[in-house]
């Protein structure tokens, strides 16, 4: 099974093999969606823009970026868990009503 994607700051990881995308089999990979959707994507857009010289430099230390990534990962996992529990709850109600 696929492992759930996690946000991380490359500057705090020593092992570059962790940057690898398993399914695409590419050594370096970044992913983001529209920055109106998630805060993590805003950070990725800003970092990518700064690294390409198209935006102003980021004034955050890499440890602070990693802390933001950890928080976004925690919230994403919590949201996924709540979604699963909600589906279980409504399925239980559906079954109960049908009996």
PDB file of C-alpha atoms in Angstrom:
ATOM      1  CA  UNK A   1       0.000   0.000   0.000  1.00  0.00           C
ATOM      2  CA  UNK A   2       1.014   3.570  -0.601  1.00  0.00           C
ATOM      3  CA  UNK A   3       2.328   5.532   2.311  1.00  0.00           C
ATOM      4  CA  UNK A   4       0.488   8.745   3.076  1.00  0.00           C
ATOM      5  CA  UNK A   5       2.352  11.768   1.753  1.00  0.00           C
ATOM      6  CA  UNK A   6       3.894  14.046   4.349  1.00  0.00           C
ATOM      7  CA  UNK A   7       5.103  17.611   4.187  1.00  0.00           C
ATOM      8  CA  UNK A   8       8.702  18.129   5.256  1.00  0.00           C
ATOM      9  CA  UNK A   9      11.498  20.655   4.975  1.00  0.00           C
ATOM     10  CA  UNK A  10      14.345  19.251   2.906  1.00  0.00           C
ATOM     11  CA  UNK A  11      16.822  21.365   4.852  1.00  0.00           C
ATOM     12  CA  UNK A  12      16.333  19.342   8.032  1.00  0.00           C
ATOM     13  CA  UNK A  13      16.649  15.886   6.451  1.00  0.00           C
ATOM     14  CA  UNK A  14      20.070  14.369   5.833  1.00  0.00           C
ATOM     15  CA  UNK A  15      18.805  11.370   3.860  1.00  0.00           C
ATOM     16  CA  UNK A  16      17.941  12.484   0.313  1.00  0.00           C
ATOM     17  CA  UNK A  17      16.356   9.089  -0.420  1.00  0.00           C
ATOM     18  CA  UNK A  18      13.397  10.357   1.633  1.00  0.00           C
ATOM     19  CA  UNK A  19      12.713  12.866  -1.180  1.00  0.00           C
ATOM     20  CA  UNK A  20      11.996   9.985  -3.576  1.00  0.00           C
ATOM     21  CA  UNK A  21       8.498   9.494  -4.985  1.00  0.00           C
ATOM     22  CA  UNK A  22       7.787   5.765  -4.974  1.00  0.00           C
ATOM     23  CA  UNK A  23       5.015   5.568  -7.575  1.00  0.00           C
ATOM     24  CA  UNK A  24       6.621   7.982 -10.044  1.00  0.00           C
ATOM     25  CA  UNK A  25      10.123   6.613  -9.373  1.00  0.00           C
ATOM     26  CA  UNK A  26      11.728  10.048  -9.366  1.00  0.00           C
ATOM     27  CA  UNK A  27      14.501  11.003  -6.933  1.00  0.00           C
ATOM     28  CA  UNK A  28      13.240  14.512  -6.107  1.00  0.00           C
ATOM     29  CA  UNK A  29       9.589  15.450  -5.960  1.00  0.00           C
ATOM     30  CA  UNK A  30       7.419  18.243  -4.691  1.00  0.00           C
ATOM     31  CA  UNK A  31       3.671  18.473  -4.836  1.00  0.00           C
ATOM     32  CA  UNK A  32       1.276  21.282  -4.236  1.00  0.00           C
ATOM     33  CA  UNK A  33      -2.171  22.348  -5.252  1.00  0.00           C
ATOM     34  CA  UNK A  34      -3.795  25.727  -5.513  1.00  0.00           C
ATOM     35  CA  UNK A  35      -2.635  27.901  -2.602  1.00  0.00           C
ATOM     36  CA  UNK A  36      -6.251  28.816  -1.840  1.00  0.00           C
ATOM     37  CA  UNK A  37      -6.850  25.266  -0.627  1.00  0.00           C
ATOM     38  CA  UNK A  38      -4.331  24.614   2.135  1.00  0.00           C
ATOM     39  CA  UNK A  39      -1.849  26.562   4.191  1.00  0.00           C
ATOM     40  CA  UNK A  40       0.850  24.000   3.439  1.00  0.00           C
ATOM     41  CA  UNK A  41       0.461  24.738  -0.261  1.00  0.00           C
ATOM     42  CA  UNK A  42       0.921  28.454   0.373  1.00  0.00           C
ATOM     43  CA  UNK A  43       4.226  27.674   2.084  1.00  0.00           C
ATOM     44  CA  UNK A  44       5.303  25.405  -0.793  1.00  0.00           C
ATOM     45  CA  UNK A  45       4.392  28.080  -3.369  1.00  0.00           C
ATOM     46  CA  UNK A  46       6.366  30.721  -1.477  1.00  0.00           C
ATOM     47  CA  UNK A  47       9.418  28.477  -1.032  1.00  0.00           C
ATOM     48  CA  UNK A  48       9.390  27.378  -4.667  1.00  0.00           C
ATOM     49  CA  UNK A  49       8.962  30.950  -5.875  1.00  0.00           C
ATOM     50  CA  UNK A  50      11.851  32.131  -3.684  1.00  0.00           C
ATOM     51  CA  UNK A  51      14.105  29.279  -4.811  1.00  0.00           C
ATOM     52  CA  UNK A  52      13.467  30.172  -8.462  1.00  0.00           C
ATOM     53  CA  UNK A  53      14.202  33.828  -7.786  1.00  0.00           C
ATOM     54  CA  UNK A  54      10.670  34.850  -8.685  1.00  0.00           C
ATOM     55  CA  UNK A  55       9.645  35.810  -5.157  1.00  0.00           C
ATOM     56  CA  UNK A  56      11.101  37.454  -2.119  1.00  0.00           C
ATOM     57  CA  UNK A  57      13.384  35.336   0.087  1.00  0.00           C
ATOM     58  CA  UNK A  58      11.727  33.405   2.895  1.00  0.00           C
ATOM     59  CA  UNK A  59      12.632  34.791   6.317  1.00  0.00           C
ATOM     60  CA  UNK A  60      11.954  31.572   8.202  1.00  0.00           C
ATOM     61  CA  UNK A  61      14.598  29.224   9.541  1.00  0.00           C
ATOM     62  CA  UNK A  62      14.437  25.658   8.247  1.00  0.00           C
ATOM     63  CA  UNK A  63      13.457  24.411  11.721  1.00  0.00           C
ATOM     64  CA  UNK A  64      10.470  26.777  11.734  1.00  0.00           C
ATOM     65  CA  UNK A  65       9.452  25.547   8.284  1.00  0.00           C
ATOM     66  CA  UNK A  66       9.678  21.954   9.527  1.00  0.00           C
ATOM     67  CA  UNK A  67       7.556  22.865  12.556  1.00  0.00           C
ATOM     68  CA  UNK A  68       4.892  24.238  10.181  1.00  0.00           C
ATOM     69  CA  UNK A  69       5.136  21.072   8.069  1.00  0.00           C
ATOM     70  CA  UNK A  70       4.694  18.892  11.171  1.00  0.00           C
ATOM     71  CA  UNK A  71       1.644  20.894  12.203  1.00  0.00           C
ATOM     72  CA  UNK A  72       0.129  20.592   8.707  1.00  0.00           C
ATOM     73  CA  UNK A  73       0.778  16.822   8.751  1.00  0.00           C
ATOM     74  CA  UNK A  74      -0.871  16.492  12.173  1.00  0.00           C
ATOM     75  CA  UNK A  75      -3.948  18.419  11.036  1.00  0.00           C
ATOM     76  CA  UNK A  76      -4.164  16.415   7.801  1.00  0.00           C
ATOM     77  CA  UNK A  77      -4.050  13.115   9.703  1.00  0.00           C
ATOM     78  CA  UNK A  78      -6.595  14.334  12.262  1.00  0.00           C
ATOM     79  CA  UNK A  79      -8.910  15.435   9.463  1.00  0.00           C
ATOM     80  CA  UNK A  80      -8.590  12.056   7.744  1.00  0.00           C
ATOM     81  CA  UNK A  81      -9.358  10.251  11.003  1.00  0.00           C
ATOM     82  CA  UNK A  82     -12.437  12.392  11.670  1.00  0.00           C
ATOM     83  CA  UNK A  83     -13.642  11.742   8.123  1.00  0.00           C
ATOM     84  CA  UNK A  84     -13.265   7.975   8.653  1.00  0.00           C
ATOM     85  CA  UNK A  85     -15.065   8.097  12.008  1.00  0.00           C
ATOM     86  CA  UNK A  86     -17.860  10.176  10.498  1.00  0.00           C
ATOM     87  CA  UNK A  87     -18.356   7.647   7.698  1.00  0.00           C
ATOM     88  CA  UNK A  88     -18.444   4.818  10.277  1.00  0.00           C
ATOM     89  CA  UNK A  89     -20.982   6.699  12.385  1.00  0.00           C
ATOM     90  CA  UNK A  90     -23.326   7.441   9.492  1.00  0.00           C
ATOM     91  CA  UNK A  91     -23.044   3.879   8.194  1.00  0.00           C
ATOM     92  CA  UNK A  92     -23.963   2.588  11.667  1.00  0.00           C
ATOM     93  CA  UNK A  93     -26.975   4.903  11.755  1.00  0.00           C
ATOM     94  CA  UNK A  94     -27.990   3.788   8.258  1.00  0.00           C
ATOM     95  CA  UNK A  95     -27.816   0.110   9.256  1.00  0.00           C
ATOM     96  CA  UNK A  96     -29.712   0.734  12.495  1.00  0.00           C
ATOM     97  CA  UNK A  97     -32.534   2.560  10.701  1.00  0.00           C
ATOM     98  CA  UNK A  98     -32.837  -0.222   8.113  1.00  0.00           C
ATOM     99  CA  UNK A  99     -33.207  -3.028  10.691  1.00  0.00           C
TER     100      UNK A  99
END
